[in-house]
Amino acid sequence: MNPTPQTYLNRTRHWITLVALIIAGEIIFALPFHIARFFRPTFLDAFSLNNAELGDIFALYGVTAMLAYFPGGPLADRFSARTLITIALLTTALGGLVLVQMPGKNTLALLFAYWGITTILLFWAAMIKATRLWGGDNAQGIAFGLLDGGRGLVAAGVASLAVSLFVFLLPATSLPGADEHTLTHAERVESIQTIITYYTTLTFAAAVLTWFALPVDNKEYEQPHQQFSAYRTISSQIRNPLIWLQGLIVVCAYCCYKGIDNYGLYAYHVLDMSESDAAQFTASAAYLRPIGAVLAGLLADRAKPAKVIFICFCLIAVCYATLSLPDTASFIPLAVINLAASALAVFAVRGIYFALIHQSGLAKYATGTAAGLVSVLGFTPDIFFAPIAGRILDAEPIEAAHQAYFVMLQGFAVGGALITLFYQHWLTTKNDSELQNSLTEGEKLTSKKTAKI
């Protein structure tokens, strides 16, 4: 039977929903993270910061974000994603109007703390739940792979445009062939203000898109409210060991992901790239994100997410071990290959680690609460990673500091691989136990029926 026009319309709306989630899911983090990630040397100079100070500012974001993850879960299980995500984008964009004024360190710290609330409380769990339900029962890996891969494509696309804008604004003395290190502080401030305005505009635009693209009432995604009890849902998930193991997996993966933020600094200080070349290198690496996430999603739907995550953690550990060696930086192609391979594997893990929620067999109506609990633990690196990394990278000599940095990242990758193995073992034991209980109950029922006969 040929599909009806209504079927085509429903399919179109289905994919429009995912596209809106992808765009919103990346743009909301552009102001807090993209500018400092893709333009790190320029950002530090424009705001008169060192790595440790920027790390402490990011830590404040992490504290407020961690406090927001938990209440955000029940909110996502109760209210429409359309409303929650739109408000989150609008309030985040308002912060861009403050950032463009080039505030001092204290105001900058308060701004990032504010962003920790606006980007998480109303947004994060709502996006995770909407994505899980979009994927249904048989396409969890590809749903989350498409989400994070699409987010990566959005990040790379808008970052490439931002880098082009940045290069266009640079004075003639900093164009290719000239010494970019001669940029004045005022020139850096003017350039970064334009980049901030660019990302602020995109965030406002994403809010408008979300309002019109997402379903009005979320009926196709939500369970009836009568089935929802916040207390029962929260208490049951707190007692679930798999939730906490998944949280630890996310901790390790997220540390590796945040490690990519300093790839541009490594390229600038150790590989001796210019500021614009380092920014372009980091932006180009972002194009690996959709490749890694989508491939991981396809594999996860065939081989289970935990197995794919374990393999990726092993690859990440090997790459970081290579980058931590003293002679790697002197052979630039080897360094670039390992940076790219590690980024690809990190993006793959990040693309599917929330698919573990479905692999664990969790009820759909509790997805928001589970995502909130996993995120409370999993994204604690927002608190501790940047301050520690900043102090390591501010040490002298610079090349040795970066080697120590990659040793730290290698430790997180090895830890992630071991925890994933334990998660898989626990899940297998749980499933075997449930199967045995089911068989036992079946035998009891059969015996009762036989006795009656």
Short mmCIF file of C-alpha atoms in Angstrom, two decimals:
data_model
loop_
_atom_site.label_atom_id
_atom_site.label_comp_id
_atom_site.label_asym_id
_atom_site.label_seq_id
_atom_site.Cartn_x
_atom_site.Cartn_y
_atom_site.Cartn_z
CA MET A 1 0.00 0.00 0.00
CA ASN A 2 1.33 3.42 -0.98
CA PRO A 3 1.96 5.93 1.83
CA THR A 4 -0.78 8.52 2.22
CA PRO A 5 -0.10 12.29 2.20
CA GLN A 6 -0.70 12.25 5.97
CA THR A 7 2.03 9.62 6.36
CA TYR A 8 4.51 11.79 4.44
CA LEU A 9 3.50 14.78 6.57
CA ASN A 10 4.06 12.83 9.79
CA ARG A 11 7.45 11.64 8.58
CA THR A 12 8.43 15.19 7.65
CA ARG A 13 7.37 16.49 11.05
CA HIS A 14 9.28 13.64 12.68
CA TRP A 15 12.53 14.64 10.97
CA ILE A 16 11.93 18.36 11.47
CA THR A 17 11.69 17.64 15.19
CA LEU A 18 15.11 15.96 15.18
CA VAL A 19 16.69 18.77 13.12
CA ALA A 20 15.35 21.35 15.58
CA LEU A 21 16.73 19.33 18.52
CA ILE A 22 20.11 19.08 16.77
CA ILE A 23 20.38 22.82 16.11
CA ALA A 24 19.14 23.81 19.55
CA GLY A 25 21.30 21.16 21.18
CA GLU A 26 24.50 22.70 19.88
CA ILE A 27 23.74 26.40 19.62
CA ILE A 28 22.70 26.66 23.27
CA PHE A 29 26.29 25.81 24.28
CA ALA A 30 27.93 28.11 21.72
CA LEU A 31 28.24 31.19 23.93
CA PRO A 32 29.61 29.39 27.01
CA PHE A 33 31.93 27.03 25.13
CA HIS A 34 32.47 27.63 21.41
CA ILE A 35 34.24 30.97 21.66
CA ALA A 36 36.71 29.79 24.30
CA ARG A 37 37.18 26.48 22.45
CA PHE A 38 37.79 27.69 18.91
CA PHE A 39 39.45 31.02 19.75
CA ARG A 40 41.23 30.11 22.99
CA PRO A 41 44.44 32.20 22.62
CA THR A 42 42.50 35.27 21.43
CA PHE A 43 39.81 34.84 24.09
CA LEU A 44 42.38 34.64 26.88
CA ASP A 45 44.14 37.81 25.73
CA ALA A 46 40.95 39.80 25.07
CA PHE A 47 39.61 39.12 28.58
CA SER A 48 43.09 39.32 30.19
CA LEU A 49 42.87 35.78 31.57
CA ASN A 50 45.29 32.91 32.00
CA ASN A 51 44.34 29.24 31.70
CA ALA A 52 43.88 28.77 35.44
CA GLU A 53 41.55 31.79 35.74
CA LEU A 54 39.44 30.64 32.81
CA GLY A 55 39.34 27.18 34.37
CA ASP A 56 38.02 28.62 37.65
CA ILE A 57 35.32 30.50 35.72
CA PHE A 58 34.28 27.30 33.96
CA ALA A 59 34.16 25.61 37.37
CA LEU A 60 31.42 28.01 38.46
CA TYR A 61 29.46 27.02 35.37
CA GLY A 62 29.95 23.41 36.42
CA VAL A 63 28.68 23.98 39.96
CA THR A 64 25.42 25.63 38.88
CA ALA A 65 24.99 23.13 36.05
CA MET A 66 25.38 20.19 38.43
CA LEU A 67 22.74 21.69 40.73
CA ALA A 68 20.43 22.14 37.72
CA TYR A 69 20.72 18.63 36.22
CA PHE A 70 18.72 16.88 38.93
CA PRO A 71 15.60 19.11 39.05
CA GLY A 72 15.76 19.35 35.26
CA GLY A 73 14.97 15.64 34.95
CA PRO A 74 11.51 15.67 36.59
CA LEU A 75 10.70 18.91 34.74
CA ALA A 76 11.39 17.16 31.44
CA ASP A 77 9.12 14.28 32.46
CA ARG A 78 6.33 16.72 33.24
CA PHE A 79 6.37 19.56 30.72
CA SER A 80 6.62 20.13 26.96
CA ALA A 81 10.11 20.12 25.42
CA ARG A 82 9.03 22.94 23.11
CA THR A 83 8.42 25.35 25.99
CA LEU A 84 11.42 24.31 28.08
CA ILE A 85 13.95 24.43 25.24
CA THR A 86 12.73 27.74 23.82
CA ILE A 87 12.97 29.49 27.20
CA ALA A 88 16.43 28.00 27.75
CA LEU A 89 17.70 29.37 24.42
CA LEU A 90 16.25 32.84 25.00
CA THR A 91 17.73 33.19 28.47
CA THR A 92 21.12 31.93 27.25
CA ALA A 93 21.13 34.46 24.40
CA LEU A 94 20.50 37.27 26.87
CA GLY A 95 23.82 36.39 28.48
CA GLY A 96 25.53 37.09 25.17
CA LEU A 97 24.43 40.71 25.46
CA VAL A 98 26.45 40.87 28.68
CA LEU A 99 29.50 39.03 27.31
CA VAL A 100 29.82 41.39 24.33
CA GLN A 101 30.39 44.27 26.78
CA MET A 102 33.72 42.58 27.72
CA PRO A 103 32.98 42.38 31.47
CA GLY A 104 35.63 42.00 34.16
CA LYS A 105 36.57 38.70 35.76
CA ASN A 106 33.97 38.84 38.55
CA THR A 107 31.09 39.60 36.18
CA LEU A 108 32.40 36.99 33.77
CA ALA A 109 32.32 34.41 36.57
CA LEU A 110 28.72 35.31 37.45
CA LEU A 111 27.74 35.14 33.78
CA PHE A 112 29.09 31.60 33.40
CA ALA A 113 27.32 30.58 36.61
CA TYR A 114 24.11 31.97 35.11
CA TRP A 115 24.70 30.00 31.92
CA GLY A 116 25.09 26.85 34.00
CA ILE A 117 21.42 27.26 34.92
CA THR A 118 20.00 28.43 31.56
CA THR A 119 21.69 25.72 29.47
CA ILE A 120 20.84 22.83 31.81
CA LEU A 121 17.77 23.27 34.04
CA LEU A 122 15.17 23.64 31.30
CA PHE A 123 17.12 22.16 28.42
CA TRP A 124 19.32 19.12 28.89
CA ALA A 125 16.98 16.40 30.17
CA ALA A 126 14.21 17.63 27.85
CA MET A 127 16.50 17.13 24.84
CA ILE A 128 17.62 13.67 25.99
CA LYS A 129 14.06 12.48 26.61
CA ALA A 130 12.77 13.84 23.29
CA THR A 131 15.62 12.09 21.46
CA ARG A 132 15.10 8.75 23.18
CA LEU A 133 11.40 8.75 22.36
CA TRP A 134 12.12 9.91 18.80
CA GLY A 135 14.27 6.78 18.30
CA GLY A 136 11.64 4.30 19.48
CA ASP A 137 12.60 0.78 20.55
CA ASN A 138 14.91 -0.20 17.71
CA ALA A 139 16.91 2.91 16.77
CA GLN A 140 18.37 4.27 20.01
CA GLY A 141 21.95 4.19 18.78
CA ILE A 142 21.22 6.00 15.55
CA ALA A 143 18.88 8.48 17.29
CA PHE A 144 21.58 9.62 19.70
CA GLY A 145 24.25 9.25 17.01
CA LEU A 146 22.31 11.54 14.69
CA LEU A 147 21.68 13.98 17.53
CA ASP A 148 25.33 14.33 18.52
CA GLY A 149 26.61 13.92 14.97
CA GLY A 150 24.22 16.61 13.81
CA ARG A 151 25.26 18.81 16.70
CA GLY A 152 28.86 18.31 15.64
CA LEU A 153 28.05 19.30 12.08
CA VAL A 154 26.27 22.42 13.34
CA ALA A 155 29.23 23.23 15.59
CA ALA A 156 31.73 22.77 12.77
CA GLY A 157 29.65 24.76 10.30
CA VAL A 158 29.04 27.76 12.53
CA ALA A 159 32.64 27.62 13.78
CA SER A 160 34.02 27.63 10.24
CA LEU A 161 31.93 30.70 9.46
CA ALA A 162 33.13 32.28 12.70
CA VAL A 163 36.77 31.58 11.81
CA SER A 164 36.25 33.09 8.34
CA LEU A 165 34.71 36.15 9.95
CA PHE A 166 37.59 36.31 12.43
CA VAL A 167 40.22 36.15 9.68
CA PHE A 168 38.34 38.76 7.62
CA LEU A 169 38.40 41.16 10.57
CA LEU A 170 42.11 40.74 11.26
CA PRO A 171 44.38 43.63 10.22
CA ALA A 172 46.75 43.15 7.29
CA THR A 173 49.68 42.47 9.62
CA SER A 174 48.06 39.24 10.79
CA LEU A 175 47.05 37.78 7.45
CA PRO A 176 48.82 34.62 6.18
CA GLY A 177 52.47 35.33 5.58
CA ALA A 178 52.63 37.98 8.33
CA ASP A 179 53.42 37.63 12.03
CA GLU A 180 50.05 37.12 13.71
CA HIS A 181 51.64 37.42 17.12
CA THR A 182 51.84 41.21 16.54
CA LEU A 183 48.06 41.61 17.05
CA THR A 184 47.35 44.28 19.63
CA HIS A 185 45.06 43.78 22.62
CA ALA A 186 42.52 46.24 21.16
CA GLU A 187 42.43 44.33 17.85
CA ARG A 188 41.79 41.07 19.68
CA VAL A 189 38.99 42.65 21.73
CA GLU A 190 37.29 44.04 18.61
CA SER A 191 37.52 40.68 16.83
CA ILE A 192 36.18 38.67 19.76
CA GLN A 193 33.27 41.10 20.24
CA THR A 194 32.18 40.44 16.66
CA ILE A 195 32.36 36.68 17.26
CA ILE A 196 30.26 37.05 20.43
CA THR A 197 27.63 39.04 18.53
CA TYR A 198 27.56 36.35 15.85
CA TYR A 199 26.94 33.54 18.35
CA THR A 200 24.36 35.59 20.29
CA THR A 201 22.36 36.15 17.10
CA LEU A 202 22.46 32.43 16.31
CA THR A 203 21.16 31.58 19.80
CA PHE A 204 18.19 33.93 19.46
CA ALA A 205 17.46 32.47 16.01
CA ALA A 206 17.57 28.90 17.41
CA ALA A 207 14.95 29.88 20.00
CA VAL A 208 12.60 31.05 17.25
CA LEU A 209 13.21 27.87 15.23
CA THR A 210 12.51 25.65 18.23
CA TRP A 211 9.24 27.40 19.04
CA PHE A 212 7.88 26.78 15.55
CA ALA A 213 9.49 23.38 14.80
CA LEU A 214 8.88 21.28 17.90
CA PRO A 215 5.46 19.73 18.64
CA VAL A 216 3.12 22.07 20.51
CA ASP A 217 2.05 19.70 23.27
CA ASN A 218 4.53 16.78 23.04
CA LYS A 219 1.70 14.23 22.85
CA GLU A 220 3.69 11.93 20.61
CA TYR A 221 6.49 11.80 23.15
CA GLU A 222 5.04 11.86 26.66
CA GLN A 223 3.36 9.28 28.84
CA PRO A 224 0.04 10.28 30.42
CA HIS A 225 0.62 12.33 33.56
CA GLN A 226 -1.36 9.81 35.62
CA GLN A 227 1.55 7.37 35.20
CA PHE A 228 4.08 9.87 36.48
CA SER A 229 5.06 10.03 40.15
CA ALA A 230 8.16 12.13 40.74
CA TYR A 231 8.91 10.57 44.12
CA ARG A 232 8.59 6.95 42.95
CA THR A 233 10.55 7.61 39.77
CA ILE A 234 13.41 9.41 41.51
CA SER A 235 13.69 6.91 44.36
CA SER A 236 13.71 3.91 42.02
CA GLN A 237 16.44 5.40 39.82
CA ILE A 238 18.63 6.43 42.76
CA ARG A 239 18.70 2.76 43.81
CA ASN A 240 19.63 1.60 40.30
CA PRO A 241 23.40 0.77 40.14
CA LEU A 242 23.41 0.95 36.33
CA ILE A 243 22.48 4.64 36.48
CA TRP A 244 25.55 5.42 38.59
CA LEU A 245 27.84 3.25 36.47
CA GLN A 246 26.61 5.08 33.39
CA GLY A 247 27.30 8.34 35.19
CA LEU A 248 30.92 7.28 35.74
CA ILE A 249 31.24 6.35 32.07
CA VAL A 250 30.00 9.82 31.15
CA VAL A 251 32.52 11.38 33.60
CA CYS A 252 35.44 9.72 31.79
CA ALA A 253 34.07 10.42 28.31
CA TYR A 254 33.26 14.04 29.14
CA CYS A 255 36.77 14.65 30.50
CA CYS A 256 38.17 13.39 27.20
CA TYR A 257 35.69 15.59 25.33
CA LYS A 258 36.65 18.66 27.34
CA GLY A 259 40.25 17.80 26.60
CA ILE A 260 39.57 18.72 22.97
CA ASP A 261 39.02 22.32 24.10
CA ASN A 262 42.79 22.68 24.46
CA TYR A 263 43.76 21.11 21.12
CA GLY A 264 43.94 24.63 19.65
CA LEU A 265 46.27 25.70 22.45
CA TYR A 266 48.48 22.66 21.77
CA ALA A 267 48.57 23.53 18.07
CA TYR A 268 49.44 27.16 18.90
CA HIS A 269 52.10 26.57 21.58
CA VAL A 270 53.63 23.21 20.64
CA LEU A 271 52.99 22.74 16.92
CA ASP A 272 53.72 26.47 16.35
CA MET A 273 50.56 27.31 14.41
CA SER A 274 49.28 30.89 14.18
CA GLU A 275 46.13 31.93 16.08
CA SER A 276 43.94 31.74 12.99
CA ASP A 277 45.48 28.42 11.89
CA ALA A 278 44.97 26.95 15.38
CA ALA A 279 41.34 28.10 15.33
CA GLN A 280 40.86 26.60 11.86
CA PHE A 281 42.48 23.34 12.97
CA THR A 282 40.08 23.02 15.92
CA ALA A 283 37.10 23.94 13.76
CA SER A 284 38.12 21.38 11.14
CA ALA A 285 38.41 18.69 13.82
CA ALA A 286 34.78 19.39 14.73
CA TYR A 287 33.75 17.95 11.35
CA LEU A 288 34.85 14.55 12.68
CA ARG A 289 32.06 14.71 15.26
CA PRO A 290 29.16 13.81 12.95
CA ILE A 291 31.26 11.02 11.39
CA GLY A 292 32.18 9.51 14.75
CA ALA A 293 28.74 9.90 16.31
CA VAL A 294 26.74 8.49 13.38
CA LEU A 295 29.10 5.54 12.83
CA ALA A 296 28.98 4.76 16.54
CA GLY A 297 25.19 4.97 16.45
CA LEU A 298 24.94 2.52 13.57
CA LEU A 299 27.34 0.10 15.29
CA ALA A 300 25.56 0.48 18.65
CA ASP A 301 22.24 -0.64 17.16
CA ARG A 302 23.94 -3.84 16.01
CA ALA A 303 26.57 -4.57 18.67
CA LYS A 304 25.12 -2.75 21.75
CA PRO A 305 26.36 0.68 22.94
CA ALA A 306 28.55 -0.64 25.78
CA LYS A 307 30.74 -2.69 23.43
CA VAL A 308 31.27 0.21 21.04
CA ILE A 309 32.08 2.56 23.94
CA PHE A 310 34.69 0.13 25.33
CA ILE A 311 36.51 -0.11 21.98
CA CYS A 312 36.51 3.67 21.58
CA PHE A 313 37.93 4.23 25.06
CA CYS A 314 40.80 1.85 24.21
CA LEU A 315 41.58 3.80 21.02
CA ILE A 316 41.48 7.11 22.92
CA ALA A 317 43.92 5.76 25.52
CA VAL A 318 46.41 4.72 22.81
CA CYS A 319 46.23 8.13 21.10
CA TYR A 320 46.77 10.07 24.33
CA ALA A 321 49.65 7.78 25.31
CA THR A 322 51.32 8.63 21.99
CA LEU A 323 50.73 12.39 22.41
CA SER A 324 52.25 12.27 25.90
CA LEU A 325 55.59 11.03 24.54
CA PRO A 326 58.36 13.68 24.38
CA ASP A 327 59.22 13.17 20.70
CA THR A 328 55.69 13.18 19.26
CA ALA A 329 55.45 16.97 18.85
CA SER A 330 58.64 17.02 16.76
CA PHE A 331 56.90 14.81 14.18
CA ILE A 332 53.92 17.01 13.35
CA PRO A 333 52.05 14.52 11.07
CA LEU A 334 52.04 11.93 13.87
CA ALA A 335 50.74 14.49 16.36
CA VAL A 336 47.99 15.64 14.00
CA ILE A 337 46.92 12.06 13.22
CA ASN A 338 46.65 11.22 16.91
CA LEU A 339 44.77 14.42 17.67
CA ALA A 340 42.30 13.63 14.89
CA ALA A 341 41.92 9.94 15.82
CA SER A 342 41.36 10.74 19.49
CA ALA A 343 38.78 13.39 18.59
CA LEU A 344 36.95 10.93 16.32
CA ALA A 345 36.79 8.28 19.07
CA VAL A 346 35.75 10.82 21.72
CA PHE A 347 32.94 12.06 19.48
CA ALA A 348 31.85 8.45 18.94
CA VAL A 349 31.56 7.78 22.69
CA ARG A 350 29.81 11.07 23.30
CA GLY A 351 27.33 10.30 20.55
CA ILE A 352 25.99 7.12 22.16
CA TYR A 353 26.60 7.17 25.91
CA PHE A 354 22.99 8.17 26.59
CA ALA A 355 21.84 5.18 24.51
CA LEU A 356 22.95 3.13 27.54
CA ILE A 357 19.71 4.24 29.23
CA HIS A 358 17.70 2.18 26.75
CA GLN A 359 20.14 -0.72 26.86
CA SER A 360 19.55 -0.95 30.62
CA GLY A 361 15.82 -1.47 30.03
CA LEU A 362 14.61 1.69 31.77
CA ALA A 363 10.93 2.64 31.34
CA LYS A 364 10.45 5.49 28.85
CA TYR A 365 8.40 7.71 31.17
CA ALA A 366 11.38 7.89 33.56
CA THR A 367 13.92 8.91 30.89
CA GLY A 368 14.13 12.55 32.00
CA THR A 369 14.75 11.61 35.63
CA ALA A 370 17.38 9.03 34.66
CA ALA A 371 19.12 11.49 32.34
CA GLY A 372 19.14 14.05 35.16
CA LEU A 373 20.72 11.62 37.62
CA VAL A 374 23.32 10.41 35.11
CA SER A 375 24.14 14.02 34.26
CA VAL A 376 24.54 15.11 37.90
CA LEU A 377 27.47 12.73 38.20
CA GLY A 378 28.52 12.53 34.56
CA PHE A 379 29.08 16.24 33.99
CA THR A 380 30.94 16.99 37.22
CA PRO A 381 34.04 17.56 35.03
CA ASP A 382 32.47 20.97 34.35
CA ILE A 383 33.52 21.71 37.94
CA PHE A 384 36.94 20.15 38.29
CA PHE A 385 38.40 19.57 34.81
CA ALA A 386 39.11 23.12 33.62
CA PRO A 387 40.77 24.31 36.87
CA ILE A 388 43.06 21.27 36.94
CA ALA A 389 43.82 21.43 33.20
CA GLY A 390 44.46 25.18 33.39
CA ARG A 391 47.03 24.79 36.15
CA ILE A 392 48.76 21.95 34.29
CA LEU A 393 48.93 23.96 31.05
CA ASP A 394 50.18 27.14 32.76
CA ALA A 395 53.27 25.25 33.97
CA GLU A 396 56.68 25.59 32.36
CA PRO A 397 58.09 24.40 30.03
CA ILE A 398 55.05 24.51 27.76
CA GLU A 399 55.73 21.29 25.85
CA ALA A 400 56.18 19.29 29.07
CA ALA A 401 52.95 20.82 30.41
CA HIS A 402 51.03 19.52 27.39
CA GLN A 403 52.60 16.08 27.79
CA ALA A 404 51.39 15.96 31.39
CA TYR A 405 47.97 17.07 30.18
CA PHE A 406 47.72 14.10 27.80
CA VAL A 407 48.84 11.72 30.55
CA MET A 408 45.88 12.92 32.60
CA LEU A 409 43.51 12.39 29.66
CA GLN A 410 44.94 8.91 29.12
CA GLY A 411 44.03 8.06 32.72
CA PHE A 412 40.39 9.03 32.12
CA ALA A 413 40.26 6.92 28.94
CA VAL A 414 41.62 3.83 30.71
CA GLY A 415 39.20 4.38 33.59
CA GLY A 416 36.31 4.68 31.14
CA ALA A 417 37.21 1.38 29.48
CA LEU A 418 37.34 -0.45 32.82
CA ILE A 419 34.03 1.01 34.06
CA THR A 420 32.34 0.10 30.77
CA LEU A 421 33.47 -3.51 31.19
CA PHE A 422 32.00 -3.54 34.71
CA TYR A 423 28.76 -1.98 33.41
CA GLN A 424 28.45 -4.72 30.78
CA HIS A 425 29.11 -7.42 33.39
CA TRP A 426 26.52 -5.99 35.80
CA LEU A 427 23.91 -5.65 33.06
CA THR A 428 24.49 -9.24 31.87
CA THR A 429 24.18 -10.53 35.44
CA LYS A 430 20.97 -8.51 35.93
CA ASN A 431 19.42 -9.80 32.69
CA ASP A 432 20.36 -13.41 33.52
CA SER A 433 18.82 -13.03 36.98
CA GLU A 434 15.59 -11.58 35.57
CA LEU A 435 15.41 -14.37 33.00
CA GLN A 436 15.89 -17.00 35.69
CA ASN A 437 13.18 -15.40 37.86
CA SER A 438 10.85 -15.30 34.87
CA LEU A 439 11.44 -19.00 34.16
CA THR A 440 10.90 -19.86 37.82
CA GLU A 441 7.59 -17.98 37.87
CA GLY A 442 6.55 -19.75 34.69
CA GLU A 443 7.31 -23.15 36.19
CA LYS A 444 5.25 -22.28 39.29
CA LEU A 445 2.27 -21.30 37.17
CA THR A 446 2.57 -24.48 35.12
CA SER A 447 2.68 -26.57 38.30
CA LYS A 448 -0.48 -24.88 39.66
CA LYS A 449 -2.35 -25.51 36.41
CA THR A 450 -1.25 -29.17 36.40
CA ALA A 451 -2.36 -29.59 40.02
CA LYS A 452 -5.83 -28.20 39.20
CA ILE A 453 -6.18 -30.62 36.32
#
